[in-house]
Short mmCIF file of C-alpha atoms in Angstrom, two decimals:
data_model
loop_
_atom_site.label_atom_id
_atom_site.label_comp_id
_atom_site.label_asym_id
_atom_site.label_seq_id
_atom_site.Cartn_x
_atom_site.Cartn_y
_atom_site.Cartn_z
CA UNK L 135 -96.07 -65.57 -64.40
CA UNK L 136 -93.15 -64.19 -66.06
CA UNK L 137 -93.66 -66.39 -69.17
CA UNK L 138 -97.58 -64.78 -69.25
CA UNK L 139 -95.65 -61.26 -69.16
CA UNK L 140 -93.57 -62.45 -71.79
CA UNK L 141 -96.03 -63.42 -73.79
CA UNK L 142 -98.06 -60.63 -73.01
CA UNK L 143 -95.52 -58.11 -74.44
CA UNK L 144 -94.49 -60.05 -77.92
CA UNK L 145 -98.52 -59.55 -78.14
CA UNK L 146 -98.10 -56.16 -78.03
CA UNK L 147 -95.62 -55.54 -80.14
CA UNK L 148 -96.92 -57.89 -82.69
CA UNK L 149 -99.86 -55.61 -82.82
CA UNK L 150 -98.21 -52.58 -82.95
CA UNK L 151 -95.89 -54.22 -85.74
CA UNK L 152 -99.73 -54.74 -87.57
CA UNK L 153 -100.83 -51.16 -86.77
CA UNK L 154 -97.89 -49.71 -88.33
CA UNK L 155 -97.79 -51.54 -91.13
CA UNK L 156 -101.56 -51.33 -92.17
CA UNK L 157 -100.93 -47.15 -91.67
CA UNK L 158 -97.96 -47.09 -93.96
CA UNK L 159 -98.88 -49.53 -96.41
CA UNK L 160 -100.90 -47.22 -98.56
CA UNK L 161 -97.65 -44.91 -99.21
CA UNK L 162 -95.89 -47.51 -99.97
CA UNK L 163 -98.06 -48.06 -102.92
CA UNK L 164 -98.12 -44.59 -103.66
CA UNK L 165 -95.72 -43.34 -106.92
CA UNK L 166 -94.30 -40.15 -107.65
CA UNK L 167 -95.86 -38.39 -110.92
CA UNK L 168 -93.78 -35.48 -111.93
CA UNK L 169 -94.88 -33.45 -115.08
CA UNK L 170 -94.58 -29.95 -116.67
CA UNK L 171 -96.10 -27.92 -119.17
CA UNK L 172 -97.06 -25.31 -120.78
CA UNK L 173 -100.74 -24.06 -120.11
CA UNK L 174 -102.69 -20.48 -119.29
CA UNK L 175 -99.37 -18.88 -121.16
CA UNK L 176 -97.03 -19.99 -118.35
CA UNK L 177 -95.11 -23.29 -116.89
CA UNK L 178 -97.48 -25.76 -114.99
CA UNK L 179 -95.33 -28.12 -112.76
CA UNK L 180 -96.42 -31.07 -110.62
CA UNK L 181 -94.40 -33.09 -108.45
CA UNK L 182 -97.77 -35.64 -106.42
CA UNK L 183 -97.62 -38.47 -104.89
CA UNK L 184 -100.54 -41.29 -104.68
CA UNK L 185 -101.94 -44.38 -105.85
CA UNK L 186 -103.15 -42.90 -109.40
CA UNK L 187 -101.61 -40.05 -111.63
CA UNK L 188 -103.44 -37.28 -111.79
CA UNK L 189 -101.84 -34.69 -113.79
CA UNK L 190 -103.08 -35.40 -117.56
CA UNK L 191 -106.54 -34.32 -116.00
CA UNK L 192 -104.72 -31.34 -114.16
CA UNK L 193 -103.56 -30.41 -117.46
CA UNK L 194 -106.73 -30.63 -118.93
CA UNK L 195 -108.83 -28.78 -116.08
CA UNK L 196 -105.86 -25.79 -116.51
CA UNK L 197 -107.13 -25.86 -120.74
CA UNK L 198 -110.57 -25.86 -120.29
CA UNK L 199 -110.56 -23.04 -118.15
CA UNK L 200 -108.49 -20.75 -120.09
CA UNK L 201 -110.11 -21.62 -123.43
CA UNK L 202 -114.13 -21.33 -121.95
CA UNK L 203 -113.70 -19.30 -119.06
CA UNK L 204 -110.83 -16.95 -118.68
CA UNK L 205 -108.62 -15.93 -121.93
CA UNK L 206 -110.00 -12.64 -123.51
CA UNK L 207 -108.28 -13.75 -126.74
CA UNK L 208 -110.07 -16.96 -127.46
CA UNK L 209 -113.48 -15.81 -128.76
CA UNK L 210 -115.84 -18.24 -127.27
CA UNK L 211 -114.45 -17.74 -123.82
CA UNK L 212 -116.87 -16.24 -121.10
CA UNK L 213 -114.64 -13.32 -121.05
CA UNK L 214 -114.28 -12.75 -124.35
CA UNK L 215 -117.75 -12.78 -125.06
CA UNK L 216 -118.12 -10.71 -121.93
CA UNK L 217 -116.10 -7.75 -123.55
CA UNK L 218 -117.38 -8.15 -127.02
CA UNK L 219 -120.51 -6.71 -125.57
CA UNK L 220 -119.03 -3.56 -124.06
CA UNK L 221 -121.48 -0.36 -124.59
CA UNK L 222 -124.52 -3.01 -124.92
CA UNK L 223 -127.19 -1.61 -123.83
CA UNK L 224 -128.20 -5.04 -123.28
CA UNK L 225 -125.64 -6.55 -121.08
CA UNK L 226 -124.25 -9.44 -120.99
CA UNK L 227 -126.21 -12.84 -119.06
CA UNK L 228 -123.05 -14.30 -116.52
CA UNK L 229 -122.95 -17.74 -115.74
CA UNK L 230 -122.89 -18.36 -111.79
CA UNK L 231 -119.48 -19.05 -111.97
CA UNK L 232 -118.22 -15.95 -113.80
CA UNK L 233 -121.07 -13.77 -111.45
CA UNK L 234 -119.07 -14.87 -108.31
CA UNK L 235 -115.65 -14.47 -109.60
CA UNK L 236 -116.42 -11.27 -110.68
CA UNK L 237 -117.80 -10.10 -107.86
CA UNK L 238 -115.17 -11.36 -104.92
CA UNK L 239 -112.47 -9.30 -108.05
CA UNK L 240 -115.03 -6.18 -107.52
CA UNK L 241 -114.62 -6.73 -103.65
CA UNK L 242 -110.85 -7.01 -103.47
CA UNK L 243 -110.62 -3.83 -105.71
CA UNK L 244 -113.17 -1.64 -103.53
CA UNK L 245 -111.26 -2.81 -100.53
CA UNK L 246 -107.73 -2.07 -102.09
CA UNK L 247 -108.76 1.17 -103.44
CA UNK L 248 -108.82 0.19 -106.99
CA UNK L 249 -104.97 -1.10 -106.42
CA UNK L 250 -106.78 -4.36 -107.73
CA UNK L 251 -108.34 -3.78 -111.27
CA UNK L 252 -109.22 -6.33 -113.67
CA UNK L 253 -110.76 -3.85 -115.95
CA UNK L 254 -107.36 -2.94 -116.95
CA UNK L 255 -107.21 -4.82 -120.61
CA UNK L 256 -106.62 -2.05 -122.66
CA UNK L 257 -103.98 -0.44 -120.61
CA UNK L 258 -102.25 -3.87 -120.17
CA UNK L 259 -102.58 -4.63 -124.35
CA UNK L 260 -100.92 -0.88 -124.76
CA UNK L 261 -98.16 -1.70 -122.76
CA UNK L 262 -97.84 -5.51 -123.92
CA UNK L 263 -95.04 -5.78 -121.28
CA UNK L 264 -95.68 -10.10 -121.52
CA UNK L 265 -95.26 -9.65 -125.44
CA UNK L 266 -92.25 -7.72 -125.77
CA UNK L 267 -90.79 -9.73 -122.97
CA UNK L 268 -91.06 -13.02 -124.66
CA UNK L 269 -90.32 -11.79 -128.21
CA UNK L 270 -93.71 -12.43 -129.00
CA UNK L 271 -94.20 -8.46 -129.64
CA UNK L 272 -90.73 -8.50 -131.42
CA UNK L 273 -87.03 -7.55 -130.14
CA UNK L 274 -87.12 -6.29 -126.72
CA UNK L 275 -84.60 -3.66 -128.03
CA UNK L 276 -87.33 -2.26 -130.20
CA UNK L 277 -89.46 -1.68 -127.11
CA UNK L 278 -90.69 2.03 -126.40
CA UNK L 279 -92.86 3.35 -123.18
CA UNK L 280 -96.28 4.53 -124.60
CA UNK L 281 -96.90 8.15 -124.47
CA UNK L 282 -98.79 10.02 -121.77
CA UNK L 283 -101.60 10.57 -124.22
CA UNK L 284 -101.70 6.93 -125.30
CA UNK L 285 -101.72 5.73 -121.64
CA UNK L 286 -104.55 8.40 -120.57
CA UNK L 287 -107.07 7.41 -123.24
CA UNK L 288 -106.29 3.48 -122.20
CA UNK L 289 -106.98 4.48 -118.68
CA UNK L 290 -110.62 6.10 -120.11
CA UNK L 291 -111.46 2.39 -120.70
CA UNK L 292 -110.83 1.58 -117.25
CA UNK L 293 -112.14 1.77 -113.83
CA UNK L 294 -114.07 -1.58 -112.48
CA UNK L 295 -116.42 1.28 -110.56
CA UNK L 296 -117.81 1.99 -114.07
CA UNK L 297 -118.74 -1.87 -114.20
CA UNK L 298 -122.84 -2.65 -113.55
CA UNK L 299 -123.99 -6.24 -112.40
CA UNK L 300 -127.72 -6.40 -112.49
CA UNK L 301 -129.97 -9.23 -112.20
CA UNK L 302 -127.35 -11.64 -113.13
CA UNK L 303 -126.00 -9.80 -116.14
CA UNK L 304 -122.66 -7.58 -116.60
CA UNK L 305 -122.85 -4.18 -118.24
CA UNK L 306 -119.59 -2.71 -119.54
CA UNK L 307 -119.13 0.79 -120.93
CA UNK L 308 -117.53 1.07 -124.28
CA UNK L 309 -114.09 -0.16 -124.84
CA UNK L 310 -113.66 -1.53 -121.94
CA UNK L 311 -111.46 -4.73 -121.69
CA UNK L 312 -112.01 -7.35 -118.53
CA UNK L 313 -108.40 -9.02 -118.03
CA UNK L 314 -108.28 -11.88 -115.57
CA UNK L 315 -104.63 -12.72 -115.79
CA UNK L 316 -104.13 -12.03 -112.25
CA UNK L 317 -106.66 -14.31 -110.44
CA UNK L 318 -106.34 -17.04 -113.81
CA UNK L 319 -103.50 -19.05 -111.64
CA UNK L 320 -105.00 -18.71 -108.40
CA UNK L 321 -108.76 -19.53 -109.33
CA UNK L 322 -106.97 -22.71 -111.09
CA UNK L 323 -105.65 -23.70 -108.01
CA UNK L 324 -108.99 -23.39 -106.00
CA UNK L 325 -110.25 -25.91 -108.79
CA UNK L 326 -107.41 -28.50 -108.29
CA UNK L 327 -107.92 -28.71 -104.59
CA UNK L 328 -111.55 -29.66 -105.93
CA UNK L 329 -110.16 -32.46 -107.67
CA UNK L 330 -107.42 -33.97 -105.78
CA UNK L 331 -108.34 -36.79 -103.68
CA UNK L 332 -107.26 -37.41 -99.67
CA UNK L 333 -104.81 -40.39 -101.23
CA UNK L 334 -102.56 -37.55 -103.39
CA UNK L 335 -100.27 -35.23 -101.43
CA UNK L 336 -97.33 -32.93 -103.25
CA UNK L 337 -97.35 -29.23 -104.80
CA UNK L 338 -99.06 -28.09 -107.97
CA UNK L 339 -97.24 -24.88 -109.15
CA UNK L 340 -98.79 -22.59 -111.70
CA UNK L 341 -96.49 -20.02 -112.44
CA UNK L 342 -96.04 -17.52 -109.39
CA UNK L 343 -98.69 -19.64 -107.96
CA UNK L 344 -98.70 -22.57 -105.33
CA UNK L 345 -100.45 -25.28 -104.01
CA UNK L 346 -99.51 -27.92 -101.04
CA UNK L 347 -101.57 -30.95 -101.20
CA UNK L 348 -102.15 -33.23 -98.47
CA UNK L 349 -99.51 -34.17 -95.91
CA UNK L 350 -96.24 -34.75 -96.43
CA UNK L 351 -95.49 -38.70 -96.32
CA UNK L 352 -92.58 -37.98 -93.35
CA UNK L 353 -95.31 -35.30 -91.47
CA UNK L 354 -92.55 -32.30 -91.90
CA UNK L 355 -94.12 -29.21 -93.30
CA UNK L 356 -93.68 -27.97 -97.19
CA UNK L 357 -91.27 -25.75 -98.11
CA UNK L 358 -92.21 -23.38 -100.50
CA UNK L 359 -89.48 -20.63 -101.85
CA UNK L 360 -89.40 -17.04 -101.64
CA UNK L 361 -87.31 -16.09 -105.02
CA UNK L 362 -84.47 -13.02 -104.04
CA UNK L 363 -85.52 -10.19 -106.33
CA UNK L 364 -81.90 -9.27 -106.68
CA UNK L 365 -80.08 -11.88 -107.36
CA UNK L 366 -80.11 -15.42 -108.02
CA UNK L 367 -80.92 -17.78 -105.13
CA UNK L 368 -84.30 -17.41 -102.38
CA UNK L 369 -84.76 -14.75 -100.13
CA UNK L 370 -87.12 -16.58 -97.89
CA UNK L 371 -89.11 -20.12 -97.78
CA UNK L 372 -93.24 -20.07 -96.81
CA UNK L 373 -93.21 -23.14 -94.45
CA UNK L 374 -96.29 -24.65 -94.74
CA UNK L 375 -99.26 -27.68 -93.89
CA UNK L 376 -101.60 -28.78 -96.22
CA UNK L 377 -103.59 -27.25 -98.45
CA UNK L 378 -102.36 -23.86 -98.22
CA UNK L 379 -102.34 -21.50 -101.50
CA UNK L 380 -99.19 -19.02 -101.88
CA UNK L 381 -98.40 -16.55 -104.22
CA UNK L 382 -95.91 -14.23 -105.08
CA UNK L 383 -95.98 -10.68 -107.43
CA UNK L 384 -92.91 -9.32 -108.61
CA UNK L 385 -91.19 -6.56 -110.61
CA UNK L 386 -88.51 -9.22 -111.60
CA UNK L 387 -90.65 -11.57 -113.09
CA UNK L 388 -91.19 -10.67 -116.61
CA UNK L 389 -89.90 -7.21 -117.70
CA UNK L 390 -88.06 -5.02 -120.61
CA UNK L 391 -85.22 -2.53 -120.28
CA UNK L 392 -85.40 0.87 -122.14
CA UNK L 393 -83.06 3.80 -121.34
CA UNK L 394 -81.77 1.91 -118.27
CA UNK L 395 -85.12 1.48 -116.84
CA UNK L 396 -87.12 -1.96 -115.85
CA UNK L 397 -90.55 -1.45 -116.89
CA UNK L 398 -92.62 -4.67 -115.44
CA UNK L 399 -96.08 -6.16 -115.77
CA UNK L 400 -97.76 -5.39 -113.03
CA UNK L 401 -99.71 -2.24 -113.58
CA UNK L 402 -100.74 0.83 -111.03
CA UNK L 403 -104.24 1.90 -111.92
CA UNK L 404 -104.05 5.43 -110.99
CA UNK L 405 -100.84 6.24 -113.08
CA UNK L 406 -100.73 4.01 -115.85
CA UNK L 407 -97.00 3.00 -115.20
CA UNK L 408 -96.02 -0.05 -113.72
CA UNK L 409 -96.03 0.21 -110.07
CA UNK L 410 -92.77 1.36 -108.17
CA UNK L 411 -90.53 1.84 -111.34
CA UNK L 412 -87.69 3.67 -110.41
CA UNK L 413 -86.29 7.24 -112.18
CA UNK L 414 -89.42 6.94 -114.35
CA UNK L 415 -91.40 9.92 -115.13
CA UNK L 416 -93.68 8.98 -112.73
CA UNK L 417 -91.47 8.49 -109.41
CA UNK L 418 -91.44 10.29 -107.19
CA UNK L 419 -90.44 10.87 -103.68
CA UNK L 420 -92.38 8.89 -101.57
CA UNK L 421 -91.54 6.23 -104.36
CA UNK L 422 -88.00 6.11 -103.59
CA UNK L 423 -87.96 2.82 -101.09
CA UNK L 424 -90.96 0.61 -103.13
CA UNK L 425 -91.52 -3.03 -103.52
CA UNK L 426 -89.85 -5.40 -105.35
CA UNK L 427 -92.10 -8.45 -104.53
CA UNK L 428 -95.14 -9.52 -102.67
CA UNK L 429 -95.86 -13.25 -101.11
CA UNK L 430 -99.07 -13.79 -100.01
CA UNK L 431 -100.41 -17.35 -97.69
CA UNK L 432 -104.12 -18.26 -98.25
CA UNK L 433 -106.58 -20.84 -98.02
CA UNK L 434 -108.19 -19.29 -101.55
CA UNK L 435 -105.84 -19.39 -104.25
CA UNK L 436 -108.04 -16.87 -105.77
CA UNK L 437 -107.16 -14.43 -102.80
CA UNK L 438 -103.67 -15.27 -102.83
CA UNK L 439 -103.23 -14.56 -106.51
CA UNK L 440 -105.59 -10.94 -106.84
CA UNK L 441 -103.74 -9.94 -103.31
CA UNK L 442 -100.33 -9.99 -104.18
CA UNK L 443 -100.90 -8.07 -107.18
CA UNK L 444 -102.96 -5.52 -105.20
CA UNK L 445 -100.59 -5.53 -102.04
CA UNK L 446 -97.63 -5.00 -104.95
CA UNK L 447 -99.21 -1.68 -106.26
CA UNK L 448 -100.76 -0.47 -103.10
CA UNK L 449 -97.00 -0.46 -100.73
CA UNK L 450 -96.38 -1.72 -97.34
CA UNK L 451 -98.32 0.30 -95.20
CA UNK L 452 -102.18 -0.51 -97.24
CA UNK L 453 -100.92 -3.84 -98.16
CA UNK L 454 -100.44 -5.00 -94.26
CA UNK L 455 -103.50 -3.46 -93.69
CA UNK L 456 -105.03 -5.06 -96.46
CA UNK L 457 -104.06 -8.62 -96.25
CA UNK L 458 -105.00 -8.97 -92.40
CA UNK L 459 -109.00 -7.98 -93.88
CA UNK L 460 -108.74 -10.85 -95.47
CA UNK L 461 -106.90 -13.07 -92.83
CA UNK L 462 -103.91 -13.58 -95.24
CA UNK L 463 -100.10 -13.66 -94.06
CA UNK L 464 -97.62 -11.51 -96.45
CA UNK L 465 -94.37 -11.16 -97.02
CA UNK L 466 -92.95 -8.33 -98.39
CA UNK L 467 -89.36 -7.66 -99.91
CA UNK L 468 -88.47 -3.88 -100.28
CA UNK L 469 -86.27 -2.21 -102.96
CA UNK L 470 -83.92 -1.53 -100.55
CA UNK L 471 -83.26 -5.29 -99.63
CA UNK L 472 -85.12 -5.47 -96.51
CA UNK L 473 -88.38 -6.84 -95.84
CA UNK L 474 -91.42 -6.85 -93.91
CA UNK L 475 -94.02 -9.25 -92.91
CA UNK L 476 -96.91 -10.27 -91.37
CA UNK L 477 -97.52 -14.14 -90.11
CA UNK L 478 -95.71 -17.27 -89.19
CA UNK L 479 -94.89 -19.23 -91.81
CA UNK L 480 -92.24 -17.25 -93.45
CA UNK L 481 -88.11 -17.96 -92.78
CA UNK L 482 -85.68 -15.41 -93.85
CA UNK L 483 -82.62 -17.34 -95.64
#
């Protein structure tokens, strides 16, 4: 009897020995591919794991997207073609692609109160904040803020509630310039998902953007850092499952000095200035404790991306308000230091 038990239990842990094996045999086949690069005029990283490497068709899907979808400056893009027929009577016919993208973009900026604008190209060329910052536009010492005149007759090109989309075609009003550098990262992330098999797991970061692939091989959760707007190190880390889509929107992250002012990228549509400046000529009281940066969890890149840039210009209160509408979690750092947020996947360092 006791030999049967015996005999019995090496069984089962013979079987079990199987079982484990057969589960973990596929990572152990798996290898690392790491790569980085430069695409969609900022760093592309990939650290995956799997069977196969993915990332020269990574890099190619980031590419194609910017050269025949999304870059205003190459002429054949969707976009571009799509503002060379401002004040065309005519319109312009969308693909079914560029007719949804534009429309959630419409959505998000109804709902933020026009926080969220992508019809913002001329203001953003005027200011050229990316080009002086990388020397592209020259010496950063040579920058200058554009006048209030200059900045008002940009801001007469804008408005995305001056924007028509009829019967599958997009009517712009003279002048106007469609700049989709604040969903670009995120909507490329809602296409790599697409593309990733079940056997790849790691992160794919796109500039301020982020996405978690799979599971991790150990089952912990990804770690994704919240960068300290103030000095060097993280403020915070996103802990997170799979396939989850964070990004982050901050004055810090690409900016020129002039008369001991940090005038950044991101944009408020109703002043012209970049959002939550201090001592500009636009503060003001009520301005005086602002955000610094914005961190937003999603299952849609594309909502992660356009809502930390609207959550950024629209301040704490509208922007907690504003990212539960859409079932996001946020995490806000103040100018003060302090933060603020809104979910459960955030740890403060």
């Amino acid at each position: 009897m006791k030999k049967n038990t015996l005999i019995a239990a090496v069984s089962v842990l013979i079987l079990l020995g199987m079982i484990t094996v057969l589960y973990y045999l596929p990572r152990w086949q798996n290898k690392t591919y790491n790569q980085t690069a430069f695409v969609m005029g900022t760093v592309f990283s990939f650290s995956l794991e799997g069977k196969e490497d993915p990332t020269s068709e990574l890099l190619q899907l980031g590419n194609s997207l910017e050269k025949d979808t999304l870059s205003r400056r190459v002429k054949d893009s969707e976009i571009a073609q799509i503002n060379a027929s401002a004040g065309d009577e005519n319109g312009y016919p969308l693909s079914e692609e560029m007719e949804e993208l534009l429309t959630t973009c419409f959505d998000i900026s109804k709902k933020s109160e026009g926080a969220f604008d992508i019809t913002l190209g001329a203001l953003i060329s005027l200011w050229d904040i990316d080009g002086w910052a990388s020397g592209e536009r020259g010496d950063a010492k040579d920058f200058r803020p554009p006048s209030k005149a200059d900045i008002s007759s940009a801001l007469e090109c804008c408005g995305y509630e001056k924007v028509r989309i009829e019967n599958h075609r997009i009517y712009l009003p003279e002048g106007m310039i469609i700049d989709l550098g604040a969903v670009g990262k995120g909507l490329y992330l809602d296409k790599c998902r697409g593309e990733l098999s079940g056997n790849i797991n790691g992160i794919v970061s796109a500039g301020g953007s982020i996405l978690t692939v799979g599971e991790k091989g150990d089952g912990s959760d990804w770690k994704v850092g919240i960068t300290n707007p103030f000095e060097d190190g993280l403020y915070a880390t996103a802990v997170l499952g799979s396939d989850k889509c964070v990004s982050t929107s901050g004055n810090y992250e690409r900016f020129v000095e002039y008369e001991g002012v940090d005038y950044h990228h991101i944009l408020d549509p109703k002043t012209g200035y970049p959002a939550w400046i201090k001592d500009s000529e636009e503060d003001s009281d009520d301005q005086k404790v602002g955000v610094a940066s914005v961190t937003i969890v999603s299952d849609s890149g594309l909502l992660s991306d356009a809502l930390s840039t609207a959550c950024f210009v629209l301040g704490e209160e509208k922007a907690l308000e504003l990212s539960a509408e859409y079932g996001a979690e946020i995490f806000i750092i103040r100018t003060d230091g302090s933060s603020a947020t809104e979910g459960n996947h955030f740890l403060i360092k």
